[in-house]
Every structure is written in structure tokens, then in C-alpha cells.
PDB file of C-alpha atoms in Angstrom:
ATOM      1  CA  MET E 140     -10.305  -8.790  -0.880  1.00 82.00           C
ATOM      2  CA  THR E 141      -6.850  -8.001  -1.342  1.00 91.00           C
ATOM      3  CA  GLY E 142      -4.911  -4.932  -0.802  1.00 94.00           C
ATOM      4  CA  GLU E 143      -0.878  -3.593  -0.331  1.00 93.00           C
ATOM      5  CA  ILE E 144       0.800  -3.465   2.639  1.00 91.00           C
ATOM      6  CA  PHE E 145       4.071  -1.897   3.304  1.00 87.00           C
ATOM      7  CA  SER E 146       4.644  -3.548   7.134  1.00 88.00           C
ATOM      8  CA  MET E 147       2.565  -4.712   9.953  1.00 92.00           C
ATOM      9  CA  GLU E 148       4.007  -3.385  13.282  1.00 92.00           C
ATOM     10  CA  ARG E 149       2.763  -5.469  16.849  1.00 93.00           C
ATOM     11  CA  PHE E 150       2.874  -4.000  20.091  1.00 93.00           C
ATOM     12  CA  SER E 151       2.807  -0.397  18.910  1.00 92.00           C
ATOM     13  CA  ILE E 152       2.387   2.238  21.577  1.00 90.00           C
ATOM     14  CA  HIS E 153       2.950   5.360  19.088  1.00 88.00           C
ATOM     15  CA  ASP E 154      -0.026   5.317  16.632  1.00 90.00           C
ATOM     16  CA  GLY E 155      -2.951   5.984  19.217  1.00 92.00           C
ATOM     17  CA  PRO E 156      -4.024   5.031  22.782  1.00 94.00           C
ATOM     18  CA  GLY E 157      -3.099   1.879  24.576  1.00 95.00           C
ATOM     19  CA  VAL E 158      -1.092  -1.113  22.809  1.00 96.00           C
ATOM     20  CA  ARG E 159      -1.908  -1.347  19.087  1.00 96.00           C
ATOM     21  CA  THR E 160      -1.372  -3.236  16.094  1.00 97.00           C
ATOM     22  CA  SER E 161      -0.291  -0.643  13.121  1.00 96.00           C
ATOM     23  CA  ILE E 162      -1.195  -1.810   9.682  1.00 96.00           C
ATOM     24  CA  PHE E 163       1.090   0.329   7.448  1.00 94.00           C
ATOM     25  CA  PHE E 164      -0.490   0.755   3.785  1.00 95.00           C
ATOM     26  CA  LYS E 165       1.437   1.139   0.615  1.00 93.00           C
ATOM     27  CA  GLY E 166       1.018   4.495  -1.708  1.00 92.00           C
ATOM     28  CA  CYS E 167       0.799   8.026  -0.737  1.00 94.00           C
ATOM     29  CA  PRO E 168      -0.397  10.787  -2.428  1.00 94.00           C
ATOM     30  CA  LEU E 169       1.985  13.521  -0.938  1.00 95.00           C
ATOM     31  CA  ARG E 170       5.799  13.696  -1.140  1.00 94.00           C
ATOM     32  CA  CYS E 171       6.822  15.351   2.076  1.00 94.00           C
ATOM     33  CA  ILE E 172      10.351  16.296   2.257  1.00 93.00           C
ATOM     34  CA  TRP E 173      10.796  14.930   5.668  1.00 91.00           C
ATOM     35  CA  CYS E 174       9.060  11.524   5.016  1.00 88.00           C
ATOM     36  CA  HIS E 175      10.731   8.708   7.151  1.00 79.00           C
ATOM     37  CA  ASN E 176       9.086   5.747   4.644  1.00 76.00           C
ATOM     38  CA  PRO E 177       9.898   6.880   0.891  1.00 79.00           C
ATOM     39  CA  GLU E 178       9.470   2.992   0.345  1.00 74.00           C
ATOM     40  CA  SER E 179       5.907   3.491   1.010  1.00 79.00           C
ATOM     41  CA  HIS E 180       5.413   6.124  -1.859  1.00 83.00           C
ATOM     42  CA  GLU E 181       4.624   3.563  -4.525  1.00 77.00           C
ATOM     43  CA  ARG E 182       2.521   0.514  -4.897  1.00 77.00           C
ATOM     44  CA  GLY E 183       4.172  -2.506  -5.466  1.00 75.00           C
ATOM     45  CA  PRO E 184       7.435  -4.149  -3.876  1.00 78.00           C
ATOM     46  CA  VAL E 185      10.110  -1.589  -2.899  1.00 81.00           C
ATOM     47  CA  LEU E 186      13.607  -2.760  -1.716  1.00 86.00           C
ATOM     48  CA  GLN E 187      14.344  -0.586   1.408  1.00 85.00           C
ATOM     49  CA  TYR E 188      18.444   0.024   2.577  1.00 90.00           C
ATOM     50  CA  LEU E 189      18.561   0.262   6.489  1.00 90.00           C
ATOM     51  CA  GLU E 190      22.150   1.942   6.659  1.00 91.00           C
ATOM     52  CA  LYS E 191      22.763   1.541  10.381  1.00 92.00           C
ATOM     53  CA  GLU E 192      22.493  -2.220  10.026  1.00 94.00           C
ATOM     54  CA  CYS E 193      24.982  -2.568   7.004  1.00 95.00           C
ATOM     55  CA  VAL E 194      28.134  -4.395   7.872  1.00 93.00           C
ATOM     56  CA  GLY E 195      29.633  -3.389   4.741  1.00 93.00           C
ATOM     57  CA  CYS E 196      30.542  -6.922   3.888  1.00 94.00           C
ATOM     58  CA  GLY E 197      29.644  -6.529  -0.346  1.00 94.00           C
ATOM     59  CA  SER E 198      27.401  -9.822  -0.222  1.00 95.00           C
ATOM     60  CA  CYS E 199      24.674  -7.867  -2.036  1.00 96.00           C
ATOM     61  CA  VAL E 200      27.055  -7.012  -4.774  1.00 96.00           C
ATOM     62  CA  SER E 201      28.027 -10.262  -5.443  1.00 95.00           C
ATOM     63  CA  VAL E 202      24.299 -11.787  -5.605  1.00 96.00           C
ATOM     64  CA  CYS E 203      22.642  -9.131  -7.327  1.00 96.00           C
ATOM     65  CA  PRO E 204      21.724 -10.132 -10.732  1.00 95.00           C
ATOM     66  CA  SER E 205      20.550  -6.616 -11.822  1.00 94.00           C
ATOM     67  CA  GLU E 206      23.605  -4.829 -10.253  1.00 95.00           C
ATOM     68  CA  VAL E 207      21.879  -2.720  -8.174  1.00 95.00           C
ATOM     69  CA  HIS E 208      24.403  -2.542  -5.609  1.00 96.00           C
ATOM     70  CA  SER E 209      28.092  -0.806  -5.425  1.00 96.00           C
ATOM     71  CA  PHE E 210      30.322   0.147  -2.621  1.00 95.00           C
ATOM     72  CA  ILE E 211      32.254   3.594  -3.429  1.00 93.00           C
ATOM     73  CA  ASN E 212      34.645   4.806  -1.158  1.00 91.00           C
ATOM     74  CA  GLY E 213      33.454   2.169   1.231  1.00 90.00           C
ATOM     75  CA  LYS E 214      29.658   3.476   1.183  1.00 93.00           C
ATOM     76  CA  HIS E 215      26.691   1.255  -0.056  1.00 94.00           C
ATOM     77  CA  ARG E 216      25.185   2.627  -3.116  1.00 94.00           C
ATOM     78  CA  MET E 217      22.172   1.696  -4.784  1.00 92.00           C
ATOM     79  CA  ASP E 218      20.417   2.112  -8.232  1.00 92.00           C
ATOM     80  CA  ARG E 219      16.960   1.593  -7.448  1.00 82.00           C
ATOM     81  CA  GLY E 220      15.825   1.711 -11.179  1.00 84.00           C
ATOM     82  CA  LYS E 221      17.491  -1.173 -12.157  1.00 90.00           C
ATOM     83  CA  CYS E 222      15.599  -3.076  -9.206  1.00 88.00           C
ATOM     84  CA  THR E 223      13.632  -6.082 -10.060  1.00 85.00           C
ATOM     85  CA  GLY E 224      12.327  -6.730  -6.613  1.00 83.00           C
ATOM     86  CA  CYS E 225      13.836 -10.407  -6.444  1.00 87.00           C
ATOM     87  CA  GLY E 226      15.013 -10.247  -2.928  1.00 88.00           C
ATOM     88  CA  GLN E 227      18.199 -12.077  -3.645  1.00 93.00           C
ATOM     89  CA  CYS E 228      20.211  -9.488  -1.976  1.00 95.00           C
ATOM     90  CA  CYS E 229      17.890  -9.437   1.150  1.00 93.00           C
ATOM     91  CA  LEU E 230      18.695 -13.357   1.810  1.00 93.00           C
ATOM     92  CA  ALA E 231      22.337 -12.939   1.330  1.00 95.00           C
ATOM     93  CA  CYS E 232      22.422  -9.696   3.650  1.00 96.00           C
ATOM     94  CA  PRO E 233      23.858 -10.859   7.207  1.00 94.00           C
ATOM     95  CA  GLY E 234      23.200  -7.477   8.851  1.00 91.00           C
ATOM     96  CA  ASP E 235      19.067  -7.203   7.729  1.00 92.00           C
ATOM     97  CA  ALA E 236      20.010  -4.156   6.341  1.00 94.00           C
ATOM     98  CA  LEU E 237      18.142  -4.943   2.960  1.00 93.00           C
ATOM     99  CA  ARG E 238      14.317  -5.924   2.897  1.00 87.00           C
ATOM    100  CA  ILE E 239      11.624  -5.995   0.290  1.00 82.00           C
ATOM    101  CA  ARG E 240       8.947  -3.637   1.522  1.00 80.00           C
ATOM    102  CA  GLY E 241       5.388  -4.053   0.315  1.00 80.00           C
ATOM    103  CA  LYS E 242       3.376  -7.183  -0.259  1.00 84.00           C
ATOM    104  CA  ALA E 243      -0.438  -8.572  -1.079  1.00 88.00           C
ATOM    105  CA  CYS E 244      -2.438  -9.451   1.508  1.00 91.00           C
ATOM    106  CA  THR E 245      -5.909 -10.582   2.330  1.00 95.00           C
ATOM    107  CA  ALA E 246      -8.109  -8.894   5.001  1.00 96.00           C
ATOM    108  CA  GLU E 247      -8.355 -12.215   6.680  1.00 95.00           C
ATOM    109  CA  GLU E 248      -4.381 -12.495   6.895  1.00 95.00           C
ATOM    110  CA  VAL E 249      -4.112  -9.064   8.364  1.00 96.00           C
ATOM    111  CA  LEU E 250      -6.654 -10.220  10.889  1.00 96.00           C
ATOM    112  CA  GLN E 251      -4.357 -12.938  11.787  1.00 95.00           C
ATOM    113  CA  VAL E 252      -1.763 -10.931  12.778  1.00 95.00           C
ATOM    114  CA  ILE E 253      -4.217  -8.405  14.720  1.00 96.00           C
ATOM    115  CA  GLY E 254      -5.453 -11.676  16.573  1.00 94.00           C
ATOM    116  CA  LYS E 255      -2.127 -12.179  18.341  1.00 94.00           C
ATOM    117  CA  ASP E 256      -2.237  -8.689  19.679  1.00 94.00           C
ATOM    118  CA  ARG E 257      -5.802  -8.812  20.854  1.00 94.00           C
ATOM    119  CA  PRO E 258      -5.008 -10.102  24.546  1.00 94.00           C
ATOM    120  CA  TYR E 259      -2.846  -6.679  25.166  1.00 94.00           C
ATOM    121  CA  TYR E 260      -5.284  -4.353  23.810  1.00 95.00           C
ATOM    122  CA  GLY E 261      -7.257  -3.417  27.108  1.00 92.00           C
ATOM    123  CA  GLU E 262     -10.059  -0.944  27.055  1.00 91.00           C
ATOM    124  CA  GLU E 263      -8.000   1.497  25.116  1.00 93.00           C
ATOM    125  CA  GLY E 264      -5.812  -0.291  22.634  1.00 96.00           C
ATOM    126  CA  GLY E 265      -6.591  -1.712  19.197  1.00 97.00           C
ATOM    127  CA  VAL E 266      -5.894  -1.548  15.486  1.00 98.00           C
ATOM    128  CA  THR E 267      -4.486   1.358  13.609  1.00 97.00           C
ATOM    129  CA  LEU E 268      -4.405   1.907   9.788  1.00 98.00           C
ATOM    130  CA  SER E 269      -1.574   3.842   8.784  1.00 95.00           C
ATOM    131  CA  GLY E 270       0.931   4.467   5.846  1.00 88.00           C
ATOM    132  CA  GLY E 271       1.555   5.692   3.368  1.00 89.00           C
ATOM    133  CA  GLU E 272      -1.951   6.750   3.207  1.00 96.00           C
ATOM    134  CA  PRO E 273      -4.419   3.984   3.923  1.00 96.00           C
ATOM    135  CA  LEU E 274      -7.235   5.752   2.304  1.00 98.00           C
ATOM    136  CA  LEU E 275      -5.974   5.024  -0.972  1.00 97.00           C
ATOM    137  CA  GLN E 276      -7.226   1.567  -0.729  1.00 97.00           C
ATOM    138  CA  PRO E 277     -10.601   2.723   0.992  1.00 97.00           C
ATOM    139  CA  ASP E 278     -12.298  -0.681   0.043  1.00 98.00           C
ATOM    140  CA  PHE E 279      -9.540  -2.370   1.580  1.00 97.00           C
ATOM    141  CA  ALA E 280      -9.283  -0.466   4.717  1.00 98.00           C
ATOM    142  CA  ALA E 281     -13.053  -0.297   4.909  1.00 98.00           C
ATOM    143  CA  GLU E 282     -12.891  -4.631   5.194  1.00 98.00           C
ATOM    144  CA  ILE E 283     -10.360  -4.906   7.610  1.00 98.00           C
ATOM    145  CA  LEU E 284     -11.873  -2.004   9.718  1.00 98.00           C
ATOM    146  CA  ARG E 285     -15.172  -3.823   9.650  1.00 97.00           C
ATOM    147  CA  LEU E 286     -14.215  -7.108  10.590  1.00 97.00           C
ATOM    148  CA  CYS E 287     -12.065  -5.611  13.450  1.00 97.00           C
ATOM    149  CA  LYS E 288     -15.148  -4.188  14.446  1.00 97.00           C
ATOM    150  CA  GLU E 289     -17.153  -7.576  14.071  1.00 96.00           C
ATOM    151  CA  ARG E 290     -14.633  -9.047  16.754  1.00 96.00           C
ATOM    152  CA  GLY E 291     -15.151  -5.401  19.148  1.00 96.00           C
ATOM    153  CA  ILE E 292     -11.467  -4.494  18.352  1.00 97.00           C
ATOM    154  CA  GLY E 293     -11.167  -0.642  18.439  1.00 97.00           C
ATOM    155  CA  THR E 294     -10.416   0.850  15.300  1.00 97.00           C
ATOM    156  CA  CYS E 295      -8.314   4.268  14.325  1.00 97.00           C
ATOM    157  CA  VAL E 296      -7.105   5.442  10.937  1.00 97.00           C
ATOM    158  CA  GLU E 297      -4.280   7.708  10.533  1.00 96.00           C
ATOM    159  CA  THR E 298      -4.692   9.883   7.491  1.00 96.00           C
ATOM    160  CA  ALA E 299      -3.004  13.033   5.669  1.00 96.00           C
ATOM    161  CA  GLY E 300      -6.785  13.522   4.719  1.00 96.00           C
ATOM    162  CA  ASP E 301      -5.458  14.318   0.677  1.00 97.00           C
ATOM    163  CA  VAL E 302      -8.178  11.920  -0.757  1.00 97.00           C
ATOM    164  CA  SER E 303     -11.473  11.756  -2.023  1.00 97.00           C
ATOM    165  CA  GLN E 304     -14.651  12.229   0.703  1.00 97.00           C
ATOM    166  CA  LYS E 305     -15.820   9.124  -1.050  1.00 97.00           C
ATOM    167  CA  ALA E 306     -13.159   7.281   0.553  1.00 97.00           C
ATOM    168  CA  PHE E 307     -13.692   8.729   3.938  1.00 97.00           C
ATOM    169  CA  LEU E 308     -17.266   7.868   3.737  1.00 97.00           C
ATOM    170  CA  LYS E 309     -16.530   4.260   3.149  1.00 97.00           C
ATOM    171  CA  VAL E 310     -14.624   3.958   6.618  1.00 97.00           C
ATOM    172  CA  LEU E 311     -16.466   6.322   8.782  1.00 96.00           C
ATOM    173  CA  ALA E 312     -19.038   3.830  10.139  1.00 95.00           C
ATOM    174  CA  ASP E 313     -16.268   1.468  11.391  1.00 97.00           C
ATOM    175  CA  THR E 314     -13.640   3.863  12.586  1.00 97.00           C
ATOM    176  CA  ASP E 315     -13.553   4.806  16.151  1.00 96.00           C
ATOM    177  CA  LEU E 316     -10.742   7.524  15.982  1.00 95.00           C
ATOM    178  CA  PHE E 317      -9.118   9.395  13.319  1.00 96.00           C
ATOM    179  CA  LEU E 318      -5.408  10.663  13.626  1.00 95.00           C
ATOM    180  CA  TYR E 319      -5.535  13.608  11.450  1.00 95.00           C
ATOM    181  CA  ASP E 320      -1.670  14.344  10.173  1.00 93.00           C
ATOM    182  CA  TYR E 321      -2.704  17.995   9.187  1.00 92.00           C
ATOM    183  CA  LYS E 322       0.854  18.804   7.249  1.00 93.00           C
ATOM    184  CA  LEU E 323       1.072  22.578   6.687  1.00 93.00           C
ATOM    185  CA  ASP E 324      -0.878  25.969   7.133  1.00 91.00           C
ATOM    186  CA  THR E 325      -0.928  27.091   3.634  1.00 95.00           C
ATOM    187  CA  GLN E 326      -0.972  26.166  -0.101  1.00 96.00           C
ATOM    188  CA  GLU E 327       2.142  28.043  -0.700  1.00 96.00           C
ATOM    189  CA  GLN E 328       4.234  25.815   1.811  1.00 96.00           C
ATOM    190  CA  MET E 329       2.519  22.594   0.775  1.00 96.00           C
ATOM    191  CA  ASP E 330       3.413  23.090  -2.815  1.00 96.00           C
ATOM    192  CA  ARG E 331       6.946  23.713  -1.359  1.00 96.00           C
ATOM    193  CA  TYR E 332       7.087  20.942   1.214  1.00 96.00           C
ATOM    194  CA  THR E 333       4.626  18.161   0.255  1.00 96.00           C
ATOM    195  CA  GLY E 334       2.419  18.849  -2.617  1.00 96.00           C
ATOM    196  CA  GLY E 335      -1.234  18.053  -2.368  1.00 96.00           C
ATOM    197  CA  SER E 336      -4.312  20.077  -1.797  1.00 97.00           C
ATOM    198  CA  LEU E 337      -4.896  22.051   1.542  1.00 97.00           C
ATOM    199  CA  LYS E 338      -8.386  22.706   0.288  1.00 97.00           C
ATOM    200  CA  ARG E 339      -9.285  19.095   0.059  1.00 97.00           C
ATOM    201  CA  ILE E 340      -7.587  18.468   3.349  1.00 96.00           C
ATOM    202  CA  ARG E 341      -9.688  21.156   5.035  1.00 96.00           C
ATOM    203  CA  GLU E 342     -13.092  19.797   3.361  1.00 97.00           C
ATOM    204  CA  ASN E 343     -12.256  16.263   4.525  1.00 96.00           C
ATOM    205  CA  LEU E 344     -11.654  17.100   8.349  1.00 95.00           C
ATOM    206  CA  GLU E 345     -14.816  19.345   8.062  1.00 95.00           C
ATOM    207  CA  LEU E 346     -16.506  15.928   6.861  1.00 95.00           C
ATOM    208  CA  LEU E 347     -15.405  14.229  10.059  1.00 95.00           C
ATOM    209  CA  ALA E 348     -16.643  16.919  12.044  1.00 93.00           C
ATOM    210  CA  GLU E 349     -20.178  16.977  10.890  1.00 93.00           C
ATOM    211  CA  HIS E 350     -20.492  13.509  11.184  1.00 91.00           C
ATOM    212  CA  GLY E 351     -19.296  13.820  14.737  1.00 87.00           C
ATOM    213  CA  LYS E 352     -16.605  11.760  14.558  1.00 83.00           C
ATOM    214  CA  LYS E 353     -13.702  11.586  17.122  1.00 74.00           C
ATOM    215  CA  SER E 354     -10.670  12.950  15.502  1.00 74.00           C
ATOM    216  CA  SER E 355      -7.017  14.257  16.867  1.00 73.00           C
ATOM    217  CA  ALA E 356      -5.432  16.709  14.429  1.00 64.00           C
ATOM    218  CA  ALA E 357      -1.860  17.594  14.820  1.00 63.00           C
ATOM    219  CA  LEU E 358       0.675  19.475  12.836  1.00 56.00           C
ATOM    220  CA  SER E 359       3.285  17.155  11.792  1.00 59.00           C
ATOM    221  CA  HIS E 360       6.130  19.393  10.615  1.00 51.00           C
ATOM    222  CA  HIS E 361       7.239  23.021  11.217  1.00 46.00           C
ATOM    223  CA  THR E 362       9.153  24.222   8.384  1.00 46.00           C
ATOM    224  CA  GLY E 363      10.234  27.506  10.402  1.00 45.00           C
ATOM    225  CA  ASP E 364       8.062  29.612   7.593  1.00 45.00           C
ATOM    226  CA  GLN E 365       5.858  31.931   9.067  1.00 35.00           C
TER     227      GLN E 365
END
């Protein structure tokens, strides 16, 4: 079984208790205006630009066959609509400011990365599936979680909850903890800032409670609206 991964971060301390390996999935149903990883929204490879790493050398301009890159008044610009994901600019960039995010992986390949961190998990640590939204790929997520539990590794799913209940049911048995990223309090706010269905998000949170699953729900952003 294969799925699409945005990135895998080892020795993470911000995505659940203890030391964790965080697996970030591609694809998200929401469009939060404060999103830190917009490259994770769509499925498939996407070119990421890290401005603070750019040295302004223009190497990307000279090697790109699709004329994606340009410099205007000394500032780097990208026409993402032209990008084919060839990665030539990433190879040429001396500052590692350009990266292709998104690749197909098997569950076993993900477990190989997880295995490198396992000696550091202790009693609290383990694996966190995040995103994007990991439950947009429920079968792939369920397979990774199953393999982790077979190996005695703690599991966590970080979700915004705007997916089908069927997706939650596929991962319930092998998930120790849900980090529930509860975005906003009203549908009006969601329509303005994130999109998505507050009704479905609440129904899925109730589903976790009904099944006695351990979860931590947090309001992810405050817009200033009252």
C-alpha cells in the first residue's frame, strides 16, 4: 500500500507527548488563512520556497526549463502554475531554499524512518500522523498505525476533523491519542477563515468521545472575532 507524504520529521517534541516521529500527509480539505504548510494542501509534488534560505544567486532562473523563477527588484518570484516538479532548481540551489514536497511512499518505507527514532521514544513517545490531513488517506494511515502497534510503538493522529466518520473508524483501534485541531467556534467564522463543516467536525469529536478514545482538543487560532 502506498500513500503521499509531505515530509517526515524525526525527533519531534511538538506533536504529542515525549519524543516522536511526525509523518506529515499530503492533502487537506481546509484552506486556513494562517496555514504554515500551504504546500501540503494538494496531492502530488509541490515546489516549496524558503525565503530565509535564499541567497539571491539566480541559479534557479538559469536552470529551470519552464521559466518558473524570476527576480524582480532583487526579490525572488515564482510562477507556480508553470512548475512541472522536475526539481532541477532544487539541485542547483546552494542555499537549499527550494525543495520538492510530496512523494509516494509505502507504509514499510515510513516504518523504516520510524525505526531510527524508536530508541528515543521512552514510555511517552511514539509516532504522530499529521498533515495536511492524514485522514484524507485513511487506508494508508490505518496501515502505518497497525504496523506501529504490532511493534509496540505509541500512536497519535493529529486531525482537524473535517473528514468522514468512516475515515475515523478505520484508525480508531490502533490510535492511542487524537490531537484534535478544533479551528473555530462558528460556521460563519469557518466560512470566512478556513472553509469546511463545523457540524462534521463536532460530530467526529463526539464520535471519539463515544468510543472512549483519548483526545486533546485545542482551538488552533483566534481571529479576534467575538
